[in-house]
Amino acid sequence: MVFAKRSTKDLIIGKTPFFAVLAGLTLLPLLGVGGYWLDVLTKVNLFLLVTLAIDLYSGTTYYLNLGVSFTFGFAGYALALLNIYYGIPIEYSIFLAVPISVFFSLVILLPSLRIRGVYFAILSLLIPIVFIGIVTAQPFSLYLGGEGGLRYKQLFLDFARSLPPGIRLTFLQYSYYYISLVAAVIGYLIAYKIGFSEFGFMLRAVGQDEELAESVGINTLKVKVIGYLISSMYVSVAGALYASMRSPVTVDLVVPANTLVPPLTSAIVGGLGTIIGPAIANYMLLLTYESLWGLIGRWRVIVYMLLLITIVVIKPQGLVFRIYLDLKKRLRGVLLE
Amino acid sequence: MSEILKCEEITKRFGGLTALNKVSFNVVKGEIFGIIGPNGSGKTTLLNVITGLLKPDGGRIMLDGTDITKLEPHKRVKLGIARMFQGMRVFPYLPVYLNVELVARAVYNNARLARAKTSWALTMSGLLPEAAELPIKLTPYKLRMLEFARILVSNPKIALLDEPFAGLESSEAESMIDLIKKFNSLGITFIIIEHRLRYLMKIANRVMVLNQGVKIAEGKPEEVVKNPQVIEVYFGGETRK
């Protein structure tokens, strides 16, 4: 036995923050949070999946996949195309769009998994840029909607129309929020399980010394491909759900500044490879960014970016996870006294 | 005794430089085979070719009768090749036990067996008390032991050690010799590259000498050190005169 078993008290203390946050997020709409902020929280919940995807793959293997926004947007476009051209209801399109998006992400990026470092990052960043070019150029723009995007009936819209006008929007907001919350919670629990499983440690071994990992018997290519598949699946689920809740789908979903930079920043500031840190940072950073709008308006972009740069310069190895560990230690001290 | 490893005319070029030029040798089951030579003679390149990290430009490698020349490195581990790197390479941010257990999981499909083998390897290498530590907290000797545990856990037919005595004090080097002898007697064949010849000559059954990618001598240690070509390479022409 290498490690001693954790006591019941330790387990309770370990799970308390998770259940406290979960209870908070579940009760928020019932406590009166609605409208704009419920929309923001829905987006933040879905972005958690993207943050976790980045942390699970790039945070462990150090293969910086900047093509995440392509996968996110591609899932959205796949959902829209299935609905518009094949008449598949949005509810079912979500389930079909995910494997399609994962498949295309894998086919496009698979050849580049043999290269690493900055070359992999640059190559992966080119993919969303090329995709934006394709969507907006003729003849593809005729089918893909060009810059105006593709319009379709978003999730539950028909049902909402059968409701009294006063509660239609509220119904849609609440249902979207809880769907995103369920997806976020399931995504987090699975990511945590994977991140600290034997496979998760193999991903970390690849990141720490790929040549050594291969030399001691780890099939590094297989580990990278499976890791990438899992990561793509997370992003595809997020992209498909996001698009299902917001029509039209446009190239905005593929623009890295919109769907890559926020989760990537959360993963870095949270502490790469720690799962918990990036998850907390996802909520902290994105909600801070939205809050700044009310305080300083358009200046928020500059203030927010300066804040992020400062954090990354001071604590390049991540800040949130360390604070989390410190707080947990204090909580443990208080509860065990 | 039968051959466990057979290298036939191994050639490796890096651009215009020929790092290995038709190097051939056999290693017999159960022996300790030493490889010596000055810096840049191709010793580590040869280990990289045997383990599959480098693809040879010519030649063939047979492990226990199986041609492994084109096999990927991780598959060679499963067939029984294990390696200790020059300069102590471990996964720095994984605890000691995981450094070993990941190897076990890669080799064995059974999680319980892998855990049992990990405990055994850590015990044999004296690392059980440090199992939960990060390698950064280990001394150079303990780091070498960690690499040794990694070798043991894969249950290899042949272990390739690249300068196992480098950075060790003499008492630690002696312990390493005892460990190598012990596992050699239990059936593991060793190929050892070493600059500190006094240690290697104590344990090697046979020694091969490389110079500028070419094999210049092979035989028993006491014969090899008397070889004029080896003396020339190691001490230079003027010293010999």
Coordinates of N, CA, C and O in Angstrom, one line a residue, chain B residues 80-202:
Chain B
G80 N 10.6 -7.3 -24.4 CA 11.6 -7.6 -23.4 C 12.9 -6.8 -23.4 O 13.9 -7.1 -22.9
I81 N 12.8 -5.6 -24.1 CA 13.9 -4.7 -24.0 C 13.6 -3.5 -23.0 O 12.6 -2.9 -23.2
A82 N 14.5 -3.3 -22.1 CA 14.3 -2.2 -21.1 C 15.5 -1.3 -21.2 O 16.6 -1.8 -21.5
R83 N 15.4 -0.1 -20.8 CA 16.5 0.8 -20.9 C 16.6 1.8 -19.8 O 15.7 2.3 -19.3
M84 N 17.9 2.1 -19.4 CA 18.2 3.1 -18.5 C 19.0 4.2 -19.3 O 19.9 3.9 -20.0
F85 N 18.5 5.5 -19.2 CA 19.1 6.5 -20.0 C 20.3 7.2 -19.4 O 20.4 7.1 -18.1
Q86 N 21.1 7.7 -20.2 CA 22.2 8.5 -19.8 C 21.6 9.8 -19.1 O 20.7 10.4 -19.6
G87 N 22.1 10.2 -17.9 CA 21.6 11.4 -17.3 C 20.3 11.4 -16.6 O 19.7 12.4 -16.4
M88 N 19.9 10.2 -16.1 CA 18.8 10.0 -15.2 C 17.5 10.6 -15.7 O 17.2 11.8 -15.4
R89 N 16.8 9.9 -16.5 CA 15.5 10.5 -17.1 C 14.4 9.8 -16.4 O 14.2 8.6 -16.4
V90 N 13.5 10.6 -15.8 CA 12.3 10.2 -15.1 C 11.2 11.1 -15.4 O 11.4 12.2 -16.0
F91 N 10.0 10.8 -15.1 CA 8.9 11.8 -15.2 C 8.9 12.6 -14.0 O 8.4 12.2 -12.9
P92 N 9.3 13.9 -14.1 CA 9.6 14.6 -12.8 C 8.4 15.0 -12.0 O 8.5 15.2 -10.8
Y93 N 7.2 15.1 -12.7 CA 6.0 15.6 -11.9 C 5.1 14.4 -11.6 O 3.9 14.7 -11.3
L94 N 5.6 13.2 -11.7 CA 4.7 12.1 -11.3 C 5.4 11.4 -10.1 O 6.6 11.3 -10.1
P95 N 4.7 11.0 -9.1 CA 5.3 10.4 -7.9 C 6.1 9.1 -8.3 O 5.9 8.5 -9.4
V96 N 7.0 8.8 -7.5 CA 7.9 7.6 -7.8 C 7.1 6.4 -8.2 O 7.4 5.7 -9.2
Y97 N 6.1 6.1 -7.4 CA 5.4 4.8 -7.7 C 4.7 4.8 -9.1 O 4.6 3.8 -9.8
L98 N 4.2 6.1 -9.5 CA 3.6 6.1 -10.8 C 4.6 6.0 -11.9 O 4.3 5.5 -13.0
N99 N 5.8 6.5 -11.7 CA 6.9 6.4 -12.7 C 7.1 4.9 -13.0 O 7.4 4.5 -14.1
V100 N 6.9 4.1 -12.0 CA 7.1 2.6 -12.2 C 5.8 1.9 -12.6 O 5.8 1.1 -13.5
E101 N 4.7 2.3 -12.0 CA 3.4 1.7 -12.3 C 3.0 1.9 -13.7 O 2.4 1.0 -14.4
L102 N 3.3 3.1 -14.3 CA 2.9 3.3 -15.7 C 3.6 2.3 -16.6 O 3.0 1.9 -17.6
V103 N 4.8 2.0 -16.3 CA 5.5 1.0 -17.1 C 4.9 -0.3 -17.0 O 4.6 -1.0 -18.0
A104 N 4.5 -0.7 -15.8 CA 3.9 -2.0 -15.5 C 2.6 -2.1 -16.3 O 2.2 -3.1 -16.9
R105 N 1.8 -1.0 -16.3 CA 0.5 -1.0 -16.9 C 0.6 -1.1 -18.4 O -0.2 -1.6 -19.1
A106 N 1.7 -0.5 -18.9 CA 2.0 -0.6 -20.4 C 2.4 -2.0 -20.8 O 2.0 -2.4 -21.9
V107 N 3.0 -2.7 -19.9 CA 3.5 -4.0 -20.2 C 2.5 -5.1 -20.0 O 2.3 -6.0 -20.8
Y108 N 1.8 -5.0 -18.8 CA 0.9 -6.1 -18.4 C -0.6 -5.5 -18.6 O -0.8 -4.4 -18.4
N109 N -1.5 -6.4 -19.1 CA -2.8 -5.9 -19.3 C -3.7 -6.0 -18.0 O -4.8 -5.6 -18.0
N110 N -3.1 -6.6 -17.0 CA -3.8 -6.8 -15.7 C -3.4 -5.8 -14.7 O -2.2 -5.7 -14.3
A111 N -4.4 -5.0 -14.3 CA -4.1 -3.9 -13.3 C -3.5 -4.4 -12.0 O -2.6 -3.8 -11.4
R112 N -4.1 -5.5 -11.5 CA -3.7 -6.0 -10.2 C -2.3 -6.5 -10.3 O -1.5 -6.3 -9.4
L113 N -2.0 -7.2 -11.4 CA -0.6 -7.7 -11.6 C 0.4 -6.6 -11.7 O 1.5 -6.6 -11.1
A114 N 0.0 -5.5 -12.4 CA 0.8 -4.3 -12.5 C 1.1 -3.7 -11.2 O 2.3 -3.3 -10.9
R115 N 0.1 -3.6 -10.3 CA 0.3 -3.0 -9.0 C 1.3 -3.9 -8.2 O 2.2 -3.4 -7.5
A116 N 1.1 -5.2 -8.2 CA 1.9 -6.2 -7.5 C 3.4 -6.1 -8.0 O 4.3 -6.0 -7.2
K117 N 3.5 -6.0 -9.3 CA 4.9 -5.9 -9.8 C 5.5 -4.6 -9.4 O 6.8 -4.5 -9.2
T118 N 4.7 -3.5 -9.4 CA 5.3 -2.2 -9.0 C 5.8 -2.3 -7.6 O 6.9 -1.8 -7.3
S119 N 5.0 -2.8 -6.7 CA 5.4 -2.9 -5.3 C 6.7 -3.7 -5.1 O 7.6 -3.4 -4.4
W120 N 6.7 -4.8 -5.9 CA 7.9 -5.7 -5.9 C 9.2 -4.9 -6.4 O 10.2 -4.9 -5.7
A121 N 9.0 -4.2 -7.5 CA 10.2 -3.5 -8.1 C 10.6 -2.4 -7.1 O 11.8 -2.1 -7.0
L122 N 9.7 -1.7 -6.5 CA 10.0 -0.6 -5.6 C 10.7 -1.2 -4.3 O 11.7 -0.6 -3.8
T123 N 10.3 -2.3 -3.9 CA 10.9 -3.0 -2.7 C 12.3 -3.4 -3.1 O 13.3 -3.2 -2.3
M124 N 12.5 -4.1 -4.3 CA 13.8 -4.5 -4.7 C 14.8 -3.4 -4.8 O 16.0 -3.6 -4.6
S125 N 14.3 -2.2 -5.3 CA 15.3 -1.1 -5.5 C 15.3 -0.2 -4.3 O 15.9 0.9 -4.3
G126 N 14.7 -0.6 -3.2 CA 14.7 0.2 -1.9 C 14.0 1.5 -2.0 O 14.3 2.4 -1.2
L127 N 13.0 1.6 -2.8 CA 12.3 2.9 -3.0 C 10.9 2.9 -2.4 O 10.2 4.0 -2.5
L128 N 10.5 1.9 -1.7 CA 9.2 1.8 -1.2 C 8.9 3.0 -0.2 O 7.8 3.6 -0.3
P129 N 9.9 3.4 0.7 CA 9.6 4.5 1.6 C 9.4 5.8 0.8 O 8.7 6.7 1.3
E130 N 9.9 6.0 -0.4 CA 9.8 7.2 -1.1 C 8.7 7.1 -2.2 O 8.7 8.0 -3.1
A131 N 7.9 6.1 -2.2 CA 7.0 5.8 -3.3 C 6.1 7.0 -3.6 O 5.8 7.2 -4.8
A132 N 5.7 7.7 -2.6 CA 4.7 8.8 -2.8 C 5.4 10.1 -3.1 O 4.7 11.1 -3.4
E133 N 6.7 10.1 -3.1 CA 7.4 11.4 -3.3 C 7.6 11.7 -4.8 O 7.5 10.8 -5.6
L134 N 7.8 13.0 -5.1 CA 8.2 13.3 -6.5 C 9.7 13.0 -6.7 O 10.5 13.2 -5.8
P135 N 10.1 12.6 -7.9 CA 11.5 12.3 -8.1 C 12.5 13.5 -7.8 O 13.6 13.2 -7.5
I136 N 12.0 14.7 -7.8 CA 12.8 15.8 -7.6 C 13.4 15.8 -6.2 O 14.5 16.4 -5.9
K137 N 12.8 15.0 -5.3 CA 13.3 15.0 -3.9 C 14.3 13.8 -3.7 O 14.8 13.6 -2.6
L138 N 14.5 13.1 -4.8 CA 15.4 11.9 -4.6 C 16.9 12.3 -4.9 O 17.2 13.2 -5.6
T139 N 17.8 11.6 -4.3 CA 19.2 11.8 -4.5 C 19.6 11.2 -5.9 O 18.8 10.3 -6.4
P140 N 20.8 11.5 -6.4 CA 21.1 10.9 -7.7 C 21.1 9.3 -7.6 O 20.7 8.7 -8.6
Y141 N 21.5 8.8 -6.5 CA 21.5 7.3 -6.4 C 20.1 6.8 -6.4 O 19.8 5.8 -7.1
K142 N 19.2 7.4 -5.7 CA 17.8 7.0 -5.6 C 17.2 7.1 -7.0 O 16.3 6.3 -7.4
L143 N 17.6 8.2 -7.7 CA 17.1 8.4 -9.1 C 17.5 7.2 -10.0 O 16.7 6.7 -10.8
R144 N 18.7 6.8 -9.8 CA 19.2 5.6 -10.6 C 18.4 4.4 -10.2 O 18.1 3.6 -11.0
M145 N 18.1 4.3 -8.9 CA 17.3 3.2 -8.4 C 15.9 3.2 -9.0 O 15.3 2.2 -9.3
L146 N 15.4 4.4 -9.1 CA 14.1 4.5 -9.7 C 14.1 4.0 -11.2 O 13.2 3.3 -11.6
E147 N 15.2 4.4 -11.9 CA 15.3 3.9 -13.3 C 15.5 2.4 -13.3 O 15.0 1.7 -14.2
F148 N 16.1 1.9 -12.2 CA 16.4 0.4 -12.1 C 15.0 -0.3 -11.9 O 14.7 -1.3 -12.4
A149 N 14.2 0.3 -11.0 CA 12.9 -0.2 -10.7 C 12.0 -0.3 -11.9 O 11.3 -1.2 -12.2
R150 N 12.2 0.8 -12.7 CA 11.4 0.8 -14.0 C 11.8 -0.3 -14.9 O 11.0 -0.8 -15.7
I151 N 13.1 -0.6 -14.9 CA 13.6 -1.7 -15.7 C 13.0 -3.1 -15.2 O 12.5 -3.9 -15.9
L152 N 13.2 -3.2 -13.9 CA 12.7 -4.5 -13.2 C 11.3 -4.8 -13.5 O 10.9 -5.9 -13.7
V153 N 10.4 -3.7 -13.4 CA 9.0 -3.9 -13.4 C 8.5 -4.5 -14.8 O 7.5 -5.1 -14.9
S154 N 9.3 -4.2 -15.8 CA 8.9 -4.7 -17.1 C 9.3 -6.1 -17.4 O 9.1 -6.6 -18.5
N155 N 10.0 -6.7 -16.5 CA 10.4 -8.1 -16.6 C 11.2 -8.3 -17.9 O 10.8 -9.2 -18.7
P156 N 12.3 -7.6 -18.1 CA 12.9 -7.6 -19.4 C 13.8 -8.9 -19.6 O 14.2 -9.5 -18.7
K157 N 14.0 -9.2 -20.9 CA 15.0 -10.2 -21.3 C 16.3 -9.6 -21.3 O 17.3 -10.2 -20.9
I158 N 16.4 -8.3 -21.7 CA 17.7 -7.7 -21.8 C 17.5 -6.2 -21.4 O 16.5 -5.5 -21.8
A159 N 18.4 -5.7 -20.6 CA 18.4 -4.4 -20.1 C 19.6 -3.6 -20.6 O 20.7 -4.1 -20.5
L160 N 19.3 -2.4 -21.2 CA 20.4 -1.6 -21.7 C 20.6 -0.4 -20.8 O 19.8 0.4 -20.6
L161 N 21.8 -0.4 -20.2 CA 22.1 0.7 -19.2 C 23.1 1.6 -19.8 O 24.2 1.2 -20.2
D162 N 22.7 2.9 -19.9 CA 23.6 3.9 -20.5 C 24.3 4.7 -19.4 O 23.7 5.5 -18.7
E163 N 25.5 4.4 -19.1 CA 26.3 5.1 -18.0 C 25.6 5.0 -16.7 O 25.3 6.0 -16.1
P164 N 25.4 3.8 -16.2 CA 24.6 3.6 -14.9 C 25.4 4.1 -13.7 O 24.8 4.4 -12.6
F165 N 26.8 4.2 -13.8 CA 27.6 4.6 -12.6 C 27.9 6.1 -12.6 O 28.5 6.6 -11.7
A166 N 27.5 6.8 -13.7 CA 27.7 8.3 -13.8 C 27.0 9.0 -12.6 O 25.9 8.8 -12.4
G167 N 27.8 9.9 -12.0 CA 27.2 10.7 -10.9 C 27.1 10.0 -9.6 O 26.5 10.5 -8.6
L168 N 27.5 8.7 -9.5 CA 27.4 8.0 -8.2 C 28.7 8.0 -7.5 O 29.8 8.0 -8.1
E169 N 28.6 8.0 -6.1 CA 29.8 7.8 -5.3 C 30.3 6.4 -5.4 O 29.5 5.5 -5.7
S170 N 31.5 6.1 -5.0 CA 32.0 4.7 -5.2 C 31.2 3.7 -4.4 O 31.0 2.6 -5.0
S171 N 30.7 4.0 -3.2 CA 30.0 3.0 -2.5 C 28.6 2.8 -3.2 O 28.1 1.6 -3.2
E172 N 28.1 3.8 -3.8 CA 26.8 3.7 -4.5 C 27.0 2.9 -5.8 O 26.2 2.1 -6.1
A173 N 28.1 3.1 -6.4 CA 28.5 2.4 -7.6 C 28.6 0.9 -7.3 O 28.2 0.1 -8.1
E174 N 29.2 0.6 -6.1 CA 29.4 -0.8 -5.7 C 28.0 -1.4 -5.5 O 27.8 -2.6 -5.9
S175 N 27.1 -0.7 -4.9 CA 25.7 -1.2 -4.7 C 25.1 -1.5 -6.0 O 24.3 -2.5 -6.1
M176 N 25.3 -0.6 -6.9 CA 24.7 -0.7 -8.3 C 25.2 -2.0 -8.9 O 24.5 -2.8 -9.6
I177 N 26.6 -2.2 -8.7 CA 27.2 -3.5 -9.3 C 26.5 -4.7 -8.7 O 26.2 -5.6 -9.4
D178 N 26.3 -4.7 -7.4 CA 25.7 -5.8 -6.7 C 24.3 -6.1 -7.3 O 23.9 -7.2 -7.5
L179 N 23.6 -5.0 -7.5 CA 22.2 -5.1 -8.0 C 22.2 -5.7 -9.4 O 21.4 -6.6 -9.7
I180 N 23.1 -5.2 -10.2 CA 23.2 -5.7 -11.6 C 23.6 -7.2 -11.6 O 23.0 -8.0 -12.3
K181 N 24.5 -7.6 -10.7 CA 24.9 -9.0 -10.6 C 23.8 -9.8 -10.2 O 23.6 -10.9 -10.7
K182 N 23.0 -9.3 -9.2 CA 21.9 -10.1 -8.6 C 20.9 -10.4 -9.7 O 20.4 -11.5 -9.8
F183 N 20.5 -9.4 -10.5 CA 19.5 -9.6 -11.5 C 20.0 -10.3 -12.7 O 19.2 -10.9 -13.4
N184 N 21.3 -10.2 -12.9 CA 21.9 -11.0 -14.0 C 21.8 -12.5 -13.6 O 21.5 -13.3 -14.5
S185 N 22.1 -12.8 -12.3 CA 22.0 -14.2 -11.9 C 20.6 -14.7 -12.0 O 20.3 -15.9 -12.1
L186 N 19.6 -13.8 -11.9 CA 18.2 -14.2 -12.0 C 17.7 -14.3 -13.5 O 16.5 -14.5 -13.7
G187 N 18.6 -14.0 -14.4 CA 18.3 -14.2 -15.8 C 18.2 -13.0 -16.7 O 18.0 -13.2 -17.9
I188 N 18.4 -11.8 -16.2 CA 18.4 -10.6 -17.1 C 19.8 -10.4 -17.7 O 20.8 -10.4 -17.1
T189 N 19.8 -10.3 -19.1 CA 21.0 -10.0 -19.8 C 21.2 -8.5 -19.8 O 20.2 -7.7 -19.9
F190 N 22.4 -8.1 -19.7 CA 22.7 -6.6 -19.6 C 23.6 -6.2 -20.7 O 24.6 -6.9 -21.0
I191 N 23.3 -5.0 -21.3 CA 24.3 -4.3 -22.1 C 24.6 -3.0 -21.4 O 23.6 -2.3 -21.1
I192 N 25.8 -2.7 -21.1 CA 26.2 -1.6 -20.3 C 27.2 -0.7 -21.1 O 28.2 -1.2 -21.5
I193 N 26.8 0.6 -21.2 CA 27.7 1.6 -21.7 C 28.3 2.3 -20.5 O 27.6 2.7 -19.6
E194 N 29.6 2.4 -20.5 CA 30.2 3.1 -19.3 C 31.6 3.7 -19.6 O 32.4 3.1 -20.3
H195 N 31.7 4.9 -19.0 CA 33.1 5.5 -19.1 C 34.0 5.1 -18.0 O 35.2 5.1 -18.1
R196 N 33.4 4.8 -16.8 CA 34.2 4.5 -15.7 C 34.5 3.0 -15.8 O 33.8 2.1 -15.3
L197 N 35.6 2.7 -16.5 CA 36.0 1.4 -16.9 C 36.2 0.4 -15.7 O 35.9 -0.8 -15.8
R198 N 36.7 1.0 -14.6 CA 37.0 0.1 -13.5 C 35.8 -0.6 -13.0 O 35.9 -1.8 -12.5
Y199 N 34.6 0.0 -13.1 CA 33.4 -0.6 -12.6 C 32.9 -1.6 -13.7 O 32.5 -2.7 -13.4
L200 N 33.0 -1.2 -14.9 CA 32.5 -2.0 -16.0 C 33.3 -3.3 -16.1 O 32.8 -4.4 -16.3
M201 N 34.7 -3.2 -16.0 CA 35.5 -4.3 -16.1 C 35.3 -5.4 -15.0 O 35.6 -6.6 -15.2
K202 N 34.7 -4.9 -13.9 CA 34.5 -5.8 -12.8 C 33.3 -6.8 -13.1 O 33.3 -7.9 -12.6

